[in-house]
């Protein structure tokens, strides 16, 4: 009998009001059933909101440095349980253990950063234009934050949202991806063990169209943070716009690495393999386009294909594996579809383009690292997010052309340039239209203490991580203290 996992609502592990469950299976071996998780509905969300409002009343009055201490303990516990959580994460998400350990490490970094922010959370004190008057701003908690997270970073991305939201004094209701619900429960166990008051965190499992929708539409949820597809983000944005809710969106990418003819090709080769095929290409930041200057194009493509063919596919729990499976059947179908589309559009399949052969792969969502060459700007495989191990290679003549190709897509998350020319590097830093640009490093690898996010259709102007996310999860209040003992009229009594 499969284990039935629960939601965490009102300080308890609770079965769903719907009495309905969905399966969570291992993407490398789908006969491996991890457990059944609640397919929650509006009633579960309603209970979660009721409890979170109580949690907020208490937590928002807890001093920020004390809230920070809880997050410090969260960091310590994640260090202690890193290996166990990483292995559980690989079992449900598929990426290799080295990467799921990195995922937990990103959560640890985020926790320790949040801890320090508890003693900072700066407001500003500025001079008043009037005598004997004090003017300042400070940060206040907002209320209940609804957090909806994707499958690809089952722990790190949720911590980017949960930890700053909590540090700022909000209560959180979290709807994790239905592909990775187990990691969510493990993180909640850590939060509780660290001493977070139980009603400050709620987990409501389920599907976006039921549990996620109910969360976004509930008037008792003040703030929404979502990472996922651009289509879903648009629906959430419409609701939040109508209800005047604060919203942070982190959505698609079509990230490019530019390699100029003066680049260190070995370095670029390592970078593109890691950026393109690490996490089986399932990062928002994944390198999905390679823009190469003519003179080094053929050589670099040859080197990439040789190495890509030798990457070891397999279950992420096996130490020798370099590339795990895709998350589910729909993800593999999407990749297959786009590889077909690319060839119909006139691209050449240089390597990959198929499931790996062999019995070991029969029960997993594996797909070979794939390189499409002869890709032209404007083709669908050059414009649309595939979210899999597919690299579209575009040949260009110059840096100017490379920058144009990079910018001429709807998304703008990350970009990268490989060059030894300092002028070219600075030109790229200035003109690549992305939230993040790497010089001589691939498009992946953002660090937790810097703002993370993209321009154009990738987001809606907010940033996660770093210091900027603390603005999102707090409300600015301004206070004027007039100690003159008389009426002073701003903009009128300013003389003397
Ligand atoms: C994501 O793919 O949604 O920069 C997050 C990186 C990681 C985070 C990726 N630190 O690739």
Coordinates of C-alpha atoms and ligand atoms in Angstrom, one line a residue:
X1 CA 0.0 0.0 0.0
X2 CA 1.4 3.4 -1.0
X3 CA 2.0 5.9 1.8
X4 CA -0.5 8.7 2.0
X5 CA 1.2 12.1 2.6
X6 CA -0.7 15.1 3.9
X7 CA -1.0 18.8 3.8
X8 CA 0.3 20.9 6.6
X9 CA -2.6 23.2 7.8
X10 CA -3.5 24.8 11.1
X11 CA -0.4 23.4 12.7
X12 CA -1.1 19.8 11.8
X13 CA -0.4 17.2 9.1
X14 CA -3.9 17.0 7.7
X15 CA -5.6 14.9 5.0
X16 CA -7.3 16.9 2.2
X17 CA -10.9 17.9 2.6
X18 CA -11.4 16.5 -0.9
X19 CA -10.3 13.0 0.2
X20 CA -8.6 12.8 -3.2
X21 CA -4.9 12.1 -3.9
X22 CA -2.4 12.0 -6.8
X23 CA 0.6 9.8 -7.4
X24 CA 4.2 10.9 -7.1
X25 CA 6.5 8.6 -9.1
X26 CA 10.3 8.5 -9.7
X27 CA 11.0 9.9 -13.2
X28 CA 14.0 7.6 -13.7
X29 CA 12.0 4.5 -12.8
X30 CA 8.3 5.1 -12.9
X31 CA 7.4 1.8 -11.3
X32 CA 8.8 3.3 -8.1
X33 CA 5.8 5.0 -6.4
X34 CA 7.0 7.4 -3.8
X35 CA 3.6 8.0 -2.4
X36 CA 0.2 9.6 -2.7
X37 CA -0.2 13.3 -2.1
X38 CA -3.4 15.4 -1.5
X39 CA -5.2 16.7 -4.5
X40 CA -6.5 19.7 -2.4
X41 CA -9.3 22.1 -3.3
X42 CA -10.7 25.4 -2.2
X43 CA -11.8 24.1 1.2
X44 CA -8.2 23.2 2.1
X45 CA -7.0 26.6 1.0
X46 CA -9.8 28.2 3.1
X47 CA -8.6 26.4 6.2
X48 CA -5.0 27.3 5.4
X49 CA -5.8 31.0 5.1
X50 CA -7.7 31.0 8.4
X51 CA -4.8 29.5 10.2
X52 CA -2.2 31.6 8.4
X53 CA -4.0 34.8 9.5
X54 CA -3.6 33.6 13.1
X55 CA 0.0 32.8 12.4
X56 CA 0.6 36.2 10.9
X57 CA -0.8 38.0 14.0
X58 CA 1.8 36.3 16.2
X59 CA 4.8 36.2 13.8
X60 CA 4.5 39.8 12.6
X61 CA 5.0 41.0 16.2
X62 CA 8.1 38.8 16.7
X63 CA 11.2 41.0 16.4
X64 CA 12.9 40.6 13.0
X65 CA 16.3 39.5 14.6
X66 CA 14.4 36.7 16.5
X67 CA 12.7 35.7 13.2
X68 CA 16.2 35.6 11.8
X69 CA 17.4 33.3 14.5
X70 CA 14.8 30.7 13.4
X71 CA 16.1 31.0 9.8
X72 CA 19.6 30.5 11.1
X73 CA 18.5 27.2 12.7
X74 CA 16.8 26.3 9.5
X75 CA 20.1 26.7 7.7
X76 CA 21.9 24.5 10.3
X77 CA 19.3 21.8 10.0
X78 CA 19.5 21.8 6.2
X79 CA 23.3 21.4 6.6
X80 CA 22.7 18.4 8.9
X81 CA 20.1 16.8 6.6
X82 CA 21.6 17.8 3.3
X83 CA 22.4 14.3 2.1
X84 CA 19.0 12.8 3.1
X85 CA 17.0 15.6 1.5
X86 CA 19.1 15.6 -1.6
X87 CA 18.5 11.8 -2.1
X88 CA 14.8 12.2 -1.6
X89 CA 14.8 15.1 -4.0
X90 CA 16.6 13.1 -6.7
X91 CA 14.2 10.2 -6.3
X92 CA 11.2 12.4 -7.1
X93 CA 12.8 15.0 -9.4
X94 CA 15.4 13.0 -11.3
X95 CA 18.5 15.3 -11.4
X96 CA 21.8 13.9 -10.2
X97 CA 22.6 13.9 -6.5
X98 CA 25.5 16.3 -7.0
X99 CA 22.9 18.8 -8.2
X100 CA 20.3 18.1 -5.6
X101 CA 23.0 18.7 -3.0
X102 CA 23.6 22.0 -4.7
X103 CA 19.9 22.7 -4.6
X104 CA 19.9 22.2 -0.8
X105 CA 23.1 24.3 -0.6
X106 CA 21.3 27.1 -2.3
X107 CA 18.6 26.8 0.4
X108 CA 21.3 26.9 3.1
X109 CA 22.8 30.0 1.6
X110 CA 19.4 31.7 1.4
X111 CA 18.6 30.8 5.0
X112 CA 21.9 32.3 6.3
X113 CA 21.4 35.4 4.2
X114 CA 17.9 35.8 5.6
X115 CA 19.3 35.4 9.1
X116 CA 21.6 38.4 8.6
X117 CA 18.8 40.4 7.1
X118 CA 16.9 40.1 10.3
X119 CA 19.4 42.5 11.9
X120 CA 19.3 44.9 9.0
X121 CA 15.9 45.3 7.2
X122 CA 16.9 48.9 6.8
X123 CA 14.5 51.8 6.6
X124 CA 15.7 55.3 6.0
X125 CA 15.9 58.4 8.0
X126 CA 16.1 61.6 6.0
X127 CA 16.0 65.3 6.8
X128 CA 12.6 66.9 7.0
X129 CA 12.2 70.2 5.1
X130 CA 10.8 71.7 8.3
X131 CA 12.5 72.5 11.6
X132 CA 12.0 70.2 14.6
X133 CA 10.5 67.5 12.6
X134 CA 11.7 64.0 12.0
X135 CA 11.1 62.0 8.8
X136 CA 11.7 58.3 8.3
X137 CA 10.6 55.1 6.6
X138 CA 10.6 51.5 8.0
X139 CA 9.4 48.1 6.8
X140 CA 6.4 46.3 8.0
X141 CA 5.1 42.8 7.3
X142 CA 2.3 42.6 4.7
X143 CA 0.2 39.6 5.7
X144 CA -0.2 36.2 4.1
X145 CA 2.0 35.3 1.2
X146 CA 0.8 32.6 -1.3
X147 CA 3.8 30.9 -2.9
X148 CA 3.6 28.6 -6.0
X149 CA 6.8 26.8 -7.0
X150 CA 8.1 24.7 -9.9
X151 CA 9.6 21.2 -10.0
X152 CA 13.1 22.0 -11.2
X153 CA 14.5 23.3 -8.0
X154 CA 12.3 21.6 -5.4
X155 CA 14.0 23.2 -2.5
X156 CA 16.1 26.2 -3.6
X157 CA 13.4 28.1 -5.5
X158 CA 10.8 27.7 -2.6
X159 CA 13.4 29.0 -0.1
X160 CA 14.0 32.1 -2.3
X161 CA 10.4 32.9 -1.6
X162 CA 9.6 31.4 1.8
X163 CA 12.7 32.6 3.7
X164 CA 12.5 36.3 2.8
X165 CA 8.7 36.2 3.2
X166 CA 9.1 34.8 6.7
X167 CA 12.0 37.0 7.7
X168 CA 9.8 40.0 6.8
X169 CA 7.2 38.8 9.2
X170 CA 4.6 37.3 6.9
X171 CA 2.8 34.0 7.1
X172 CA 3.1 31.6 4.1
X173 CA 0.8 29.3 2.3
X174 CA 2.8 27.1 -0.1
X175 CA 1.5 25.2 -3.1
X176 CA 4.5 23.2 -4.3
X177 CA 4.7 21.6 -7.8
X178 CA 2.8 18.3 -7.9
X179 CA 5.9 16.7 -9.4
X180 CA 8.0 17.2 -6.3
X181 CA 5.7 17.3 -3.3
X182 CA 7.8 15.2 -1.0
X183 CA 10.7 17.7 -0.8
X184 CA 8.1 20.3 0.3
X185 CA 7.1 18.1 3.3
X186 CA 10.7 17.6 4.2
X187 CA 11.3 21.3 4.2
X188 CA 8.3 22.0 6.4
X189 CA 9.6 19.4 8.9
X190 CA 12.9 21.4 9.0
X191 CA 11.0 24.7 9.5
X192 CA 9.1 23.2 12.4
X193 CA 12.1 21.6 14.0
X194 CA 13.8 25.0 13.8
X195 CA 11.1 26.5 15.9
X196 CA 8.9 28.3 13.4
X197 CA 5.4 28.8 15.0
X198 CA 3.3 26.1 13.2
X199 CA 0.6 28.4 12.0
X200 CA 3.1 30.6 10.2
X201 CA 3.6 27.9 7.4
X202 CA 0.9 26.0 5.6
X203 CA 1.4 23.5 2.7
X204 CA -1.5 22.8 0.4
X205 CA -0.6 20.1 -2.2
X206 CA -2.4 19.7 -5.4
X207 CA -2.8 20.9 -9.0
X208 CA -2.5 24.5 -10.2
X209 CA -5.9 24.7 -11.7
X210 CA -7.6 23.7 -8.3
X211 CA -5.3 24.4 -5.3
X212 CA -3.2 27.0 -7.0
X213 CA -6.2 28.9 -8.4
X214 CA -8.0 28.9 -5.0
X215 CA -4.9 30.3 -3.4
X216 CA -4.5 33.1 -5.9
X217 CA -8.2 34.0 -5.8
X218 CA -8.6 34.0 -2.0
X219 CA -9.0 37.5 -0.6
X220 CA -7.2 36.6 2.6
X221 CA -3.9 36.1 0.6
X222 CA -2.2 39.4 0.2
X223 CA 0.9 38.6 -1.9
X224 CA 1.5 36.0 -4.6
X225 CA 4.9 34.8 -5.8
X226 CA 5.0 32.4 -8.7
X227 CA 7.7 30.6 -10.7
X228 CA 6.5 28.7 -13.7
X229 CA 5.3 29.0 -17.2
X230 CA 4.6 32.3 -19.0
X231 CA 1.0 31.1 -19.8
X232 CA 0.1 30.4 -16.1
X233 CA 1.8 33.6 -15.1
X234 CA -0.5 35.6 -17.4
X235 CA -3.6 34.0 -15.8
X236 CA -2.3 34.7 -12.3
X237 CA -1.4 38.2 -13.3
X238 CA -4.9 38.9 -14.5
X239 CA -6.4 37.7 -11.2
X240 CA -3.9 39.6 -9.1
X241 CA -4.5 42.7 -11.2
X242 CA -8.2 42.5 -10.7
X243 CA -7.8 42.0 -6.9
X244 CA -4.9 44.5 -6.4
X245 CA -2.6 41.9 -5.1
X246 CA 1.1 42.3 -5.0
X247 CA 2.7 39.7 -7.4
X248 CA 6.1 38.5 -8.3
X249 CA 6.4 36.4 -11.5
X250 CA 9.4 34.4 -12.6
X251 CA 8.8 32.7 -15.9
X252 CA 10.4 31.5 -19.1
X253 CA 13.8 31.9 -20.6
X254 CA 15.5 31.4 -24.0
X255 CA 19.0 32.0 -22.7
X256 CA 21.9 32.2 -25.1
X257 CA 25.7 31.7 -24.8
X258 CA 27.7 33.8 -27.3
X259 CA 31.1 32.4 -28.2
X260 CA 33.4 34.8 -30.1
X261 CA 36.3 33.7 -32.2
X262 CA 38.9 34.8 -29.7
X263 CA 37.3 32.7 -26.9
X264 CA 39.0 29.9 -25.0
X265 CA 37.2 27.1 -26.7
X266 CA 37.8 24.5 -24.1
X267 CA 36.4 26.8 -21.5
X268 CA 33.3 27.5 -23.7
X269 CA 32.9 23.8 -24.3
X270 CA 32.8 22.9 -20.6
X271 CA 30.4 25.8 -20.1
X272 CA 28.0 24.9 -22.8
X273 CA 27.8 21.3 -21.8
X274 CA 27.0 22.3 -18.2
X275 CA 24.6 25.1 -19.1
X276 CA 22.8 23.2 -21.8
X277 CA 22.6 19.7 -20.4
X278 CA 23.0 20.1 -16.7
X279 CA 19.7 19.5 -14.9
X280 CA 18.7 17.9 -18.3
X281 CA 18.2 21.4 -19.5
X282 CA 15.4 22.0 -17.1
X283 CA 16.5 25.3 -15.6
X284 CA 14.9 28.6 -16.3
X285 CA 18.5 29.7 -16.8
X286 CA 19.6 26.8 -19.1
X287 CA 21.6 27.5 -22.1
X288 CA 19.2 26.7 -24.9
X289 CA 20.9 28.8 -27.7
X290 CA 24.5 28.8 -28.7
X291 CA 25.4 31.8 -30.8
X292 CA 28.8 31.2 -32.4
X293 CA 31.1 33.3 -34.5
X294 CA 31.7 31.8 -37.9
X295 CA 35.4 31.0 -37.6
X296 CA 35.1 28.8 -34.6
X297 CA 31.6 27.4 -35.4
X298 CA 32.4 24.1 -36.9
X299 CA 35.1 23.2 -34.5
X300 CA 33.1 24.0 -31.4
X301 CA 30.0 22.1 -32.7
X302 CA 32.2 19.1 -33.4
X303 CA 33.7 19.2 -29.9
X304 CA 30.2 19.6 -28.3
X305 CA 28.7 16.7 -30.2
X306 CA 31.6 14.4 -29.3
X307 CA 31.3 15.2 -25.6
X308 CA 27.5 15.2 -25.6
X309 CA 27.5 11.7 -27.0
X310 CA 29.7 10.6 -24.1
X311 CA 27.6 12.1 -21.3
X312 CA 26.4 9.2 -19.1
X313 CA 22.6 9.1 -18.8
X314 CA 21.0 7.2 -16.0
X315 CA 19.2 7.5 -12.6
X316 CA 20.4 10.5 -10.6
X317 CA 21.0 8.3 -7.6
X318 CA 23.8 6.4 -9.4
X319 CA 27.1 8.1 -8.7
X320 CA 28.4 7.7 -12.3
X321 CA 25.3 9.5 -13.9
X322 CA 25.8 12.9 -15.5
X323 CA 22.4 13.5 -16.9
X324 CA 19.1 12.3 -15.4
X325 CA 15.7 12.0 -16.9
X326 CA 13.2 14.6 -17.7
X327 CA 10.5 15.2 -15.1
X328 CA 7.6 13.4 -16.8
X329 CA 6.0 12.1 -20.0
X330 CA 4.6 15.5 -21.0
X331 CA 8.1 17.0 -20.7
X332 CA 9.7 14.4 -22.9
X333 CA 6.8 14.7 -25.5
X334 CA 7.4 18.4 -25.6
X335 CA 11.1 17.9 -26.3
X336 CA 10.4 15.3 -29.0
X337 CA 7.9 17.7 -30.5
X338 CA 10.4 20.6 -30.7
X339 CA 13.2 18.5 -32.1
X340 CA 10.7 17.6 -34.9
X341 CA 9.7 21.2 -35.4
X342 CA 13.3 22.3 -35.6
X343 CA 14.0 19.8 -38.4
X344 CA 10.9 20.8 -40.3
X345 CA 12.0 24.4 -40.1
X346 CA 15.3 23.4 -41.7
X347 CA 17.7 22.8 -38.8
X348 CA 20.1 19.8 -38.8
X349 CA 20.1 17.2 -36.1
X350 CA 23.8 17.1 -35.2
X351 CA 23.5 14.7 -32.3
X352 CA 20.8 13.2 -30.0
X353 CA 17.2 13.6 -31.1
X354 CA 16.1 10.3 -29.5
X355 CA 15.5 8.4 -26.4
X356 CA 18.6 6.5 -25.3
X357 CA 18.6 2.8 -26.4
X358 CA 18.7 0.0 -23.8
X359 CA 16.6 -1.7 -21.3
X360 CA 17.9 0.5 -18.4
X361 CA 16.1 3.4 -19.9
X362 CA 12.7 1.8 -20.6
X363 CA 11.0 3.0 -17.4
X364 CA 12.3 6.5 -17.2
X365 CA 11.7 9.8 -19.1
X366 CA 15.2 9.9 -20.6
X367 CA 16.2 11.8 -23.7
X368 CA 19.6 12.2 -25.3
X369 CA 21.4 15.5 -25.2
X370 CA 20.5 17.0 -28.5
X371 CA 22.2 19.6 -30.7
X372 CA 20.4 21.3 -33.6
X373 CA 22.7 23.2 -36.0
X374 CA 21.8 25.6 -38.9
X375 CA 19.2 27.3 -36.7
X376 CA 18.2 30.7 -38.0
X377 CA 16.9 33.6 -36.0
X378 CA 13.1 33.5 -35.8
X379 CA 12.7 29.7 -36.0
X380 CA 10.5 28.3 -33.2
X381 CA 13.4 26.3 -31.7
X382 CA 15.3 29.6 -31.5
X383 CA 12.4 31.6 -29.9
X384 CA 10.4 29.2 -27.7
X385 CA 11.4 27.6 -24.4
X386 CA 11.8 23.9 -24.7
X387 CA 12.9 23.1 -21.1
X388 CA 14.9 20.0 -22.0
X389 CA 18.4 19.0 -23.2
X390 CA 18.2 20.7 -26.6
X391 CA 20.8 23.2 -27.8
X392 CA 20.0 25.3 -30.9
X393 CA 23.2 26.6 -32.6
X394 CA 23.1 29.8 -34.5
X395 CA 26.0 31.0 -36.7
X396 CA 26.8 34.7 -36.7
X397 CA 29.4 37.0 -38.3
X398 CA 30.1 39.6 -35.6
X399 CA 29.5 40.6 -32.0
X400 CA 26.8 43.1 -33.1
X401 CA 24.9 40.3 -34.9
X402 CA 25.3 38.1 -31.8
X403 CA 23.8 40.8 -29.6
X404 CA 20.9 41.3 -31.9
X405 CA 20.2 37.6 -32.0
X406 CA 20.4 37.3 -28.3
X407 CA 18.0 40.2 -27.8
X408 CA 15.5 39.3 -30.4
X409 CA 13.4 36.9 -28.3
X410 CA 10.4 37.5 -26.0
X411 CA 12.4 36.4 -22.9
X412 CA 15.3 38.0 -21.0
X413 CA 16.6 36.0 -18.1
X414 CA 20.2 35.2 -18.5
X415 CA 22.9 35.4 -21.2
X416 CA 26.6 34.7 -21.4
X417 CA 29.6 35.6 -23.5
X418 CA 32.9 33.9 -24.0
X419 CA 35.7 36.2 -25.2
X420 CA 39.2 37.3 -24.2
X421 CA 38.5 40.8 -25.5
X422 CA 37.7 43.2 -22.6
X423 CA 36.0 45.7 -24.9
X424 CA 33.7 43.0 -26.3
X425 CA 32.9 41.8 -22.8
X426 CA 31.9 45.3 -21.6
X427 CA 29.8 45.8 -24.8
X428 CA 28.0 42.6 -24.0
X429 CA 27.4 43.5 -20.4
X430 CA 25.9 46.8 -21.5
X431 CA 23.8 45.7 -24.5
X432 CA 22.6 42.1 -23.8
X433 CA 19.0 42.6 -22.8
X434 CA 18.8 40.2 -19.8
X435 CA 18.5 40.3 -16.0
X436 CA 21.8 38.4 -15.7
X437 CA 24.8 38.3 -17.9
X438 CA 27.8 36.0 -17.4
X439 CA 31.3 36.7 -18.8
X440 CA 33.3 33.5 -19.5
X441 CA 30.8 31.4 -17.6
X442 CA 27.6 29.6 -18.7
X443 CA 24.1 31.0 -18.3
X444 CA 23.4 29.1 -15.1
X445 CA 24.8 29.4 -11.6
X446 CA 23.2 32.5 -10.0
X447 CA 24.2 33.0 -6.3
X448 CA 21.6 33.4 -3.6
X449 CA 22.8 36.7 -2.3
X450 CA 22.3 38.6 -5.6
X451 CA 19.0 39.6 -7.2
X452 CA 17.7 37.0 -9.6
X453 CA 15.3 37.6 -12.4
X454 CA 14.7 38.6 -16.0
X455 CA 13.4 41.3 -18.3
X456 CA 10.6 41.3 -20.9
X457 CA 8.3 38.2 -20.8
X458 CA 10.5 36.5 -18.2
X459 CA 9.1 38.4 -15.3
X460 CA 7.1 41.4 -14.1
X461 CA 10.0 43.6 -12.8
X462 CA 10.6 42.0 -9.4
X463 CA 13.7 40.2 -8.4
X464 CA 14.2 37.2 -6.1
X465 CA 17.3 36.6 -4.0
X466 CA 19.7 39.1 -2.7
X467 CA 18.5 42.3 -1.1
X468 CA 15.8 43.3 -3.5
X469 CA 13.4 40.5 -2.6
X470 CA 13.1 42.0 0.9
X471 CA 11.4 45.0 -0.7
X472 CA 8.8 42.7 -2.3
X473 CA 7.9 41.0 1.0
X474 CA 7.6 44.1 3.1
X475 CA 5.5 47.2 3.0
X476 CA 7.2 50.6 3.4
X477 CA 5.7 52.8 6.0
X478 CA 6.7 56.5 6.4
X479 CA 6.5 58.3 9.8
X480 CA 6.8 62.0 10.4
X481 CA 7.3 63.2 14.0
X482 CA 6.7 66.9 14.5
X483 CA 8.2 68.0 17.9
X484 CA 7.9 71.7 17.3
X485 CA 4.8 72.0 19.4
X486 CA 3.0 74.0 16.7
X487 CA 1.3 73.4 13.4
X488 CA 3.8 73.3 10.6
X489 CA 2.4 73.2 7.1
X490 CA 4.5 71.2 4.6
X491 CA 5.3 73.1 1.4
X492 CA 3.9 76.3 3.0
X493 CA 5.8 77.1 6.2
X494 CA 9.2 76.2 4.8
X495 CA 10.8 79.6 5.2
X496 CA 12.9 80.6 8.2
Ligands
LIG1 C1 15.7 28.2 -12.1 O1 16.1 27.5 -13.0 O2 14.5 28.4 -11.9 O3 21.2 30.1 -11.6 C2 16.6 28.6 -11.0 C3 20.9 28.9 -11.5 C4 20.3 28.4 -10.2 C5 18.9 28.7 -10.1 C6 18.1 28.4 -11.2 N1 21.1 28.9 -9.1 O4 20.9 28.2 -12.5

